[in-house]
């Protein structure tokens, strides 16, 4: 009977070690293999308790091509092109772009973007972009930075959760001319004050 208990303990140890090995292997392979597209690498989460940014190096692609090809965030990619903002940020940079997921866009009140004038749509998209800096959002404790739209974006890092305005960053893509962050909320520019 004691020999039976010993063999079960040995099997349990092997199972635990195999599970730990699988966990270690999957966590050490954060980079996307060359045959996996940018589209396959996006994760989305609304859980703020255990947020960790998935980091992907796409240094061979510029920030516009990355932003336009993110699966699950195609709406913002189309806005980037249709407003002409994409052509503003194809240069050397660096740039930081915050790309809301399609789920975040669908949470907007109907007509939020489509009912804007052409100039307002452009400003709306520019509010998601910082020109001249490739931000490491993890290093941002708090403060503001002016977006391409000339409006201030607010940054905070509470409980190791990096946020821009009220959006949580989910995935980071490092591109050839900057950084693209996938975020779980749309950044709506502040209303312009009338003086």
XYZ file of N, CA and C in Angstrom:
585
model
N 0.822 -1.185 0.000
C 0.000 0.000 0.000
C 0.867 1.251 0.000
N 1.975 1.282 0.755
C 2.871 2.424 0.802
C 3.552 2.655 -0.535
N 3.857 1.545 -1.260
C 4.477 1.696 -2.572
C 3.522 2.400 -3.531
N 2.229 2.120 -3.420
C 1.205 2.765 -4.255
C 1.161 4.264 -4.014
N 1.230 4.685 -2.748
C 1.226 6.103 -2.405
C 2.446 6.809 -2.985
N 3.588 6.154 -2.934
C 4.828 6.716 -3.457
C 4.762 6.942 -4.958
N 4.180 6.006 -5.685
C 4.091 6.176 -7.140
C 3.118 7.294 -7.501
N 2.051 7.459 -6.742
C 1.106 8.568 -6.991
C 1.770 9.916 -6.734
N 2.584 9.988 -5.700
C 3.304 11.225 -5.405
C 4.267 11.553 -6.543
N 4.951 10.561 -7.071
C 5.873 10.758 -8.189
C 5.140 11.262 -9.418
N 3.983 10.686 -9.710
C 3.172 11.120 -10.860
C 2.706 12.557 -10.661
N 2.276 12.900 -9.441
C 1.815 14.266 -9.144
C 2.948 15.269 -9.339
N 4.156 14.918 -8.905
C 5.318 15.804 -9.071
C 5.607 16.013 -10.553
N 5.548 14.960 -11.354
C 5.797 15.069 -12.794
C 4.755 15.972 -13.447
N 3.503 15.815 -13.075
C 2.425 16.644 -13.637
C 2.637 18.115 -13.284
N 2.971 18.397 -12.040
C 3.218 19.776 -11.603
C 4.396 20.371 -12.359
N 5.484 19.610 -12.476
C 6.663 20.099 -13.194
C 6.351 20.333 -14.671
N 5.570 19.472 -15.293
C 5.189 19.650 -16.703
C 4.344 20.920 -16.869
N 3.423 21.133 -15.951
C 2.600 22.346 -15.995
C 3.438 23.604 -15.836
N 4.380 23.585 -14.908
C 5.265 24.735 -14.720
C 6.130 24.975 -15.957
N 6.582 23.907 -16.585
C 7.393 24.038 -17.803
C 6.607 24.672 -18.931
N 5.362 24.263 -19.096
C 4.502 24.854 -20.131
C 4.258 26.314 -19.821
N 3.978 26.629 -18.562
C 3.745 28.032 -18.187
C 4.994 28.866 -18.461
N 6.163 28.374 -18.061
C 7.411 29.121 -18.269
C 7.659 29.349 -19.747
N 7.482 28.313 -20.554
C 7.732 28.431 -21.996
C 6.807 29.469 -22.633
N 5.517 29.429 -22.287
C 4.571 30.378 -22.901
C 4.811 31.799 -22.422
N 5.220 31.983 -21.172
C 5.454 33.349 -20.682
C 6.768 33.924 -21.169
N 7.720 33.075 -21.547
C 8.999 33.586 -22.025
C 8.974 33.889 -23.517
N 7.917 33.559 -24.192
C 7.808 33.803 -25.628
C 6.836 34.926 -25.909
N 7.107 36.131 -25.398
C 6.246 37.284 -25.625
C 6.306 37.793 -27.049
N 7.452 37.625 -27.693
C 7.589 38.117 -29.059
C 6.802 37.223 -29.995
N 6.205 37.842 -31.000
C 5.429 37.114 -31.981
C 6.383 36.538 -33.015
N 6.279 35.247 -33.339
C 7.147 34.680 -34.351
C 6.955 35.386 -35.689
N 7.957 35.291 -36.551
C 7.933 36.004 -37.822
C 6.757 35.604 -38.692
N 6.248 34.373 -38.571
C 5.156 33.943 -39.425
C 3.781 34.292 -38.852
N 3.726 34.974 -37.726
C 2.463 35.401 -37.139
C 2.268 36.877 -37.447
N 1.086 37.209 -37.926
C 0.835 38.600 -38.302
C 0.511 39.438 -37.083
N 0.573 40.751 -37.251
C 0.204 41.683 -36.187
C -1.219 41.403 -35.749
N -2.064 40.991 -36.679
C -3.480 40.755 -36.381
C -3.694 39.657 -35.347
N -2.787 38.707 -35.274
C -2.958 37.588 -34.361
C -2.560 37.911 -32.930
N -1.975 39.080 -32.684
C -1.344 39.330 -31.400
C -2.135 40.216 -30.455
N -3.309 40.701 -30.828
C -4.043 41.637 -29.984
C -4.829 40.909 -28.919
N -4.767 41.435 -27.710
C -5.616 40.958 -26.637
C -6.448 42.130 -26.169
N -7.614 41.858 -25.636
C -8.479 42.915 -25.144
C -8.939 42.514 -23.755
N -9.011 43.460 -22.866
C -9.457 43.158 -21.517
C -10.159 44.352 -20.916
N -11.170 44.065 -20.131
C -11.799 45.142 -19.381
C -11.539 44.943 -17.894
N -10.821 43.891 -17.548
C -10.467 43.611 -16.160
C -9.251 44.449 -15.776
N -9.423 45.309 -14.799
C -8.324 46.176 -14.401
C -7.507 45.602 -13.247
N -7.905 44.455 -12.721
C -7.196 43.917 -11.568
C -5.839 43.335 -11.932
N -5.751 42.663 -13.066
C -4.506 41.998 -13.436
C -4.079 42.403 -14.836
N -3.853 43.672 -15.036
C -3.493 44.175 -16.348
C -1.992 44.074 -16.538
N -1.581 43.489 -17.639
C -0.180 43.516 -18.031
C -0.149 43.755 -19.532
N 0.767 44.595 -19.970
C 0.822 44.975 -21.373
C 1.558 43.902 -22.164
N 0.920 43.433 -23.207
C 1.546 42.501 -24.139
C 2.445 43.321 -25.054
N 3.739 43.037 -25.083
C 4.702 43.833 -25.859
C 5.133 43.071 -27.107
N 4.997 43.729 -28.250
C 5.315 43.104 -29.527
C 6.244 44.018 -30.313
N 7.336 43.460 -30.787
C 8.298 44.232 -31.572
C 7.984 44.054 -33.054
N 7.596 45.133 -33.710
C 7.314 45.131 -35.148
C 8.161 46.224 -35.789
N 9.442 46.270 -35.436
C 10.331 47.353 -35.846
C 10.465 47.499 -37.356
N 10.059 46.493 -38.117
C 10.141 46.604 -39.569
C 8.948 47.363 -40.150
N 7.930 47.650 -39.347
C 6.730 48.342 -39.823
C 6.616 49.709 -39.165
N 6.078 50.694 -39.894
C 5.878 52.009 -39.282
C 4.570 52.021 -38.500
N 4.394 53.046 -37.683
C 3.239 53.094 -36.781
C 1.911 53.124 -37.531
N 1.876 53.748 -38.698
C 0.626 53.799 -39.466
C 0.243 52.407 -39.938
N 1.178 51.665 -40.512
C 0.845 50.322 -41.001
C 0.468 49.392 -39.852
N 1.098 49.576 -38.697
C 0.717 48.774 -37.530
C -0.707 49.125 -37.106
N -0.991 50.413 -36.947
C -2.314 50.849 -36.486
C -3.418 50.433 -37.449
N -3.123 50.447 -38.743
C -4.137 50.099 -39.732
C -4.370 48.598 -39.854
N -3.468 47.780 -39.321
C -3.593 46.340 -39.504
C -3.898 45.563 -38.230
N -4.226 46.247 -37.145
C -4.498 45.552 -35.890
C -5.895 44.941 -35.939
N -5.938 43.642 -35.813
C -7.212 42.931 -35.782
C -7.966 43.328 -34.507
N -9.238 43.576 -34.651
C -10.039 43.970 -33.495
C -9.959 45.452 -33.211
N -9.296 46.210 -34.103
C -9.191 47.671 -33.949
C -9.214 48.332 -35.327
N -9.932 47.734 -36.251
C -9.927 48.208 -37.642
C -10.663 49.533 -37.828
N -11.609 49.843 -36.961
C -12.356 51.097 -37.110
C -11.408 52.288 -37.008
N -10.548 52.300 -35.993
C -9.619 53.415 -35.854
C -8.663 53.466 -37.036
N -8.225 52.325 -37.511
C -7.358 52.286 -38.686
C -8.007 52.945 -39.887
N -9.303 52.701 -40.068
C -10.008 53.336 -41.195
C -10.164 54.837 -40.969
N -10.358 55.255 -39.713
C -10.448 56.695 -39.415
C -9.109 57.375 -39.700
N -8.043 56.709 -39.366
C -6.698 57.245 -39.578
C -6.492 57.577 -41.057
N -6.948 56.692 -41.924
C -6.800 56.886 -43.362
C -7.799 57.910 -43.896
N -9.080 57.759 -43.526
C -10.135 58.614 -44.106
C -9.992 60.084 -43.729
N -9.384 60.383 -42.594
C -9.217 61.781 -42.172
C -7.938 62.406 -42.721
N -7.079 61.605 -43.312
C -5.813 62.113 -43.828
C -4.724 62.206 -42.775
N -5.020 61.809 -41.551
C -4.036 61.894 -40.474
C -2.889 60.912 -40.715
N -3.176 59.792 -41.351
C -2.130 58.795 -41.629
C -0.965 59.420 -42.390
N -1.268 60.298 -43.329
C -0.199 60.919 -44.125
C 0.632 61.906 -43.316
N 0.111 62.378 -42.188
C 0.846 63.306 -41.324
C 1.910 62.605 -40.488
N 1.774 61.293 -40.312
C 2.639 60.597 -39.362
C 3.410 59.446 -40.006
N 3.770 59.611 -41.255
C 4.546 58.576 -41.931
C 6.044 58.873 -41.914
N 6.411 60.029 -41.404
C 7.821 60.431 -41.383
C 8.626 59.726 -40.322
N 9.792 60.278 -40.063
C 10.765 59.716 -39.130
C 10.224 59.613 -37.705
N 9.389 60.547 -37.313
C 8.822 60.504 -35.969
C 9.804 60.982 -34.926
N 9.748 60.449 -33.749
C 8.901 59.342 -33.340
C 7.469 59.791 -33.033
N 6.567 58.807 -33.057
C 5.154 59.034 -32.762
C 4.689 58.009 -31.743
N 3.670 58.382 -31.001
C 2.964 57.447 -30.137
C 1.503 57.510 -30.545
N 0.923 56.350 -30.854
C -0.483 56.292 -31.252
C -1.231 55.402 -30.263
N -2.388 55.857 -29.847
C -3.270 55.085 -28.979
C -4.456 54.631 -29.833
N -4.572 53.334 -30.053
C -5.592 52.770 -30.938
C -6.663 52.072 -30.106
N -7.886 52.610 -30.099
C -8.962 51.944 -29.358
C -9.452 50.699 -30.093
N -9.833 49.692 -29.346
C -10.381 48.477 -29.934
C -11.744 48.779 -30.569
N -12.180 47.905 -31.457
C -13.512 48.049 -32.055
C -14.593 47.961 -30.983
N -14.349 47.158 -29.966
C -15.299 47.035 -28.843
C -15.441 48.391 -28.140
N -14.330 49.097 -27.971
C -14.370 50.424 -27.345
C -15.118 51.412 -28.231
N -14.892 51.344 -29.537
C -15.575 52.245 -30.474
C -17.079 51.981 -30.448
N -17.470 50.709 -30.389
C -18.901 50.383 -30.384
C -19.591 50.846 -29.101
N -18.824 51.112 -28.042
C -19.400 51.601 -26.787
C -19.710 53.100 -26.835
N -19.212 53.790 -27.879
C -19.504 55.219 -28.017
C -20.980 55.429 -28.335
N -21.479 56.568 -27.954
C -22.843 56.945 -28.305
C -22.940 56.993 -29.836
N -24.031 56.487 -30.386
C -24.211 56.437 -31.839
C -23.991 57.824 -32.449
N -23.207 57.868 -33.511
C -22.961 59.116 -34.227
C -21.860 59.971 -33.650
N -21.205 59.518 -32.590
C -20.154 60.324 -31.952
C -19.100 60.771 -32.958
N -18.681 59.877 -33.829
C -17.666 60.223 -34.826
C -18.308 60.671 -36.144
N -19.271 59.917 -36.628
C -19.849 60.196 -37.952
C -20.583 61.521 -38.036
N -21.090 62.028 -36.922
C -21.821 63.301 -36.947
C -20.907 64.517 -36.823
N -19.601 64.285 -36.738
C -18.638 65.396 -36.654
C -18.345 65.937 -38.045
N -17.948 67.194 -38.107
C -17.497 67.771 -39.378
C -16.165 67.126 -39.757
N -15.726 67.330 -40.981
C -14.449 66.770 -41.442
C -13.298 67.242 -40.544
N -13.285 68.527 -40.210
C -12.227 69.075 -39.351
C -12.297 68.472 -37.946
N -13.514 68.275 -37.436
C -13.676 67.688 -36.100
C -13.263 66.217 -36.087
N -13.544 65.492 -37.168
C -13.116 64.095 -37.255
C -11.588 64.005 -37.247
N -10.954 64.911 -37.961
C -9.487 64.929 -37.998
C -8.932 65.194 -36.596
N -9.494 66.165 -35.907
C -9.051 66.475 -34.537
C -9.280 65.276 -33.620
N -10.409 64.599 -33.790
C -10.753 63.420 -32.992
C -9.654 62.356 -33.118
N -9.225 62.087 -34.351
C -8.178 61.092 -34.591
C -6.830 61.604 -34.080
N -6.525 62.864 -34.324
C -5.253 63.443 -33.863
C -5.125 63.401 -32.345
N -6.242 63.389 -31.641
C -6.223 63.341 -30.177
C -5.646 62.021 -29.666
N -5.545 61.019 -30.535
C -4.994 59.713 -30.170
C -3.506 59.602 -30.487
N -2.879 60.730 -30.904
C -1.496 60.678 -31.387
C -0.628 61.735 -30.709
N 0.572 61.338 -30.353
C 1.570 62.277 -29.842
C 2.714 62.299 -30.845
N 3.077 63.486 -31.287
C 4.154 63.641 -32.261
C 5.435 64.060 -31.551
N 6.555 63.468 -31.975
C 7.848 63.858 -31.423
C 8.297 63.069 -30.216
N 7.465 62.101 -29.765
C 7.848 61.278 -28.605
C 7.348 59.858 -28.771
N 8.176 58.916 -28.423
C 7.762 57.514 -28.343
C 7.670 57.203 -26.851
N 6.477 57.298 -26.307
C 6.288 57.184 -24.859
C 6.418 55.759 -24.356
N 7.069 55.620 -23.223
C 7.022 54.378 -22.463
C 5.964 54.617 -21.398
N 4.772 54.136 -21.664
C 3.638 54.459 -20.787
C 3.827 53.895 -19.382
N 4.616 52.824 -19.241
C 4.885 52.286 -17.904
C 5.681 53.263 -17.048
N 6.483 54.099 -17.686
C 7.312 55.056 -16.952
C 6.545 56.322 -16.588
N 5.365 56.498 -17.149
C 4.560 57.695 -16.871
C 3.875 57.528 -15.520
N 4.160 58.394 -14.600
C 3.487 58.326 -13.302
C 2.195 59.135 -13.323
N 2.284 60.378 -13.721
C 1.098 61.213 -13.878
C 1.525 62.486 -14.599
N 0.556 63.122 -15.200
C 0.848 64.355 -15.902
C 0.102 64.432 -17.219
N 0.406 65.457 -17.975
C -0.258 65.661 -19.255
C 0.777 65.858 -20.360
N 0.377 65.474 -21.554
C 1.178 65.690 -22.755
C 0.219 66.158 -23.836
N 0.681 67.083 -24.654
C -0.171 67.623 -25.712
C -0.180 66.670 -26.900
N -1.392 66.343 -27.352
C -1.575 65.459 -28.502
C -1.415 66.255 -29.796
N -1.415 65.551 -30.911
C -1.319 66.165 -32.227
C -2.469 67.142 -32.469
N -3.593 66.924 -31.801
C -4.765 67.805 -31.920
C -4.598 69.110 -31.150
N -3.499 69.247 -30.416
C -3.186 70.390 -29.550
C -4.025 70.412 -28.267
N -4.573 69.248 -27.912
C -5.312 69.077 -26.663
C -4.477 68.209 -25.722
N -4.665 68.393 -24.423
C -3.883 67.647 -23.429
C -4.452 66.251 -23.195
N -3.545 65.274 -23.176
C -3.873 63.917 -22.757
C -3.374 63.752 -21.329
N -4.176 63.106 -20.494
C -3.817 62.903 -19.091
C -3.297 61.487 -18.888
N -2.166 61.381 -18.208
C -1.562 60.082 -17.944
C -1.531 59.820 -16.451
N -1.746 58.555 -16.096
C -1.635 58.145 -14.698
C -1.180 56.696 -14.654
N -0.655 56.323 -13.526
C -0.222 54.953 -13.307
C -0.578 54.619 -11.866
N -1.775 54.074 -11.677
C -2.269 53.752 -10.352
C -2.266 52.240 -10.189
N -1.681 51.765 -9.129
C -1.593 50.321 -8.867
C -0.974 49.577 -10.048
N 0.051 50.178 -10.660
C 0.745 49.601 -11.818
C -0.156 49.382 -13.025
N -1.198 50.198 -13.137
C -2.079 50.167 -14.301
C -1.847 51.455 -15.079
N -1.099 51.383 -16.199
C -0.857 52.593 -16.990
C -2.103 52.992 -17.767
N -2.483 54.267 -17.633
C -3.700 54.757 -18.279
C -3.440 56.068 -18.997
N -4.172 56.271 -20.086
C -4.233 57.548 -20.777
C -5.697 57.961 -20.719
N -5.957 59.151 -20.160
C -7.314 59.563 -19.807
C -7.933 58.430 -18.992
N -9.053 57.843 -19.432
C -9.639 56.736 -18.668
C -9.418 55.396 -19.352
N -8.540 55.359 -20.344
C -8.287 54.129 -21.102
C -7.083 53.380 -20.545
N -7.202 52.076 -20.515
C -6.125 51.195 -20.077
C -5.394 50.670 -21.304
N -4.077 50.686 -21.249
C -3.300 50.137 -22.353
C -3.230 48.620 -22.229
N -3.466 47.956 -23.352
C -3.548 46.500 -23.363
C -2.345 45.882 -24.070
N -2.005 46.424 -25.230
C -0.922 45.866 -26.046
C -0.041 46.996 -26.544
N 1.249 46.741 -26.608
C 2.202 47.724 -27.135
C 2.918 47.128 -28.336
N 2.938 47.887 -29.433
C 3.700 47.500 -30.625
C 4.813 48.511 -30.812
N 6.040 48.034 -30.891
C 7.165 48.916 -31.173
C 7.382 48.907 -32.676
N 7.254 50.077 -33.313
C 7.420 50.187 -34.751
C 8.709 50.887 -35.114
N 8.933 51.062 -36.413
C 10.176 51.672 -36.889
C 10.241 53.165 -36.578
N 9.082 53.810 -36.420
C 9.085 55.249 -36.142
C 8.225 55.613 -34.937
N 8.121 54.702 -33.985
C 7.377 55.017 -32.774
C 6.738 53.799 -32.139
N 5.722 54.077 -31.335
C 5.039 53.041 -30.560
C 3.540 53.160 -30.770
N 2.873 52.015 -30.868
C 1.419 51.957 -30.963
C 0.913 51.203 -29.741
N -0.034 51.807 -29.034
C -0.669 51.151 -27.901
C -2.118 50.857 -28.254
N -2.568 49.644 -27.992
C -3.987 49.313 -28.100
C -4.600 49.642 -26.751
N -5.715 50.380 -26.767
C -6.367 50.804 -25.523
C -7.819 50.329 -25.510
N -8.391 50.249 -24.317
C -9.736 49.694 -24.185
C -10.835 50.748 -24.130
N -10.530 51.993 -24.467
C -11.550 53.052 -24.508
C -11.126 54.088 -25.545
N -12.099 54.749 -26.137
C -11.816 55.795 -27.116
C -11.467 57.079 -26.377
N -10.483 57.805 -26.887
C -10.108 59.095 -26.313
C -10.927 60.174 -27.010
N -11.832 60.765 -26.284
C -12.694 61.802 -26.854
C -12.106 63.162 -26.489
N -11.782 63.983 -27.504
C -11.179 65.282 -27.195
C -12.126 66.159 -26.387
N -11.566 67.026 -25.554
C -12.411 67.926 -24.767
C -13.125 68.908 -25.686
N -14.297 69.338 -25.244
C -15.026 70.330 -26.020
C -14.251 71.640 -25.999
N -14.224 72.293 -27.150
C -13.517 73.577 -27.218
C -14.362 74.632 -26.525
N -13.684 75.411 -25.682
C -14.427 76.460 -24.962
C -14.650 77.663 -25.889
N -15.806 78.241 -25.746
C -16.148 79.422 -26.546
C -15.939 80.651 -25.681
N -15.106 81.560 -26.155
C -14.819 82.764 -25.367
C -15.511 83.945 -25.984
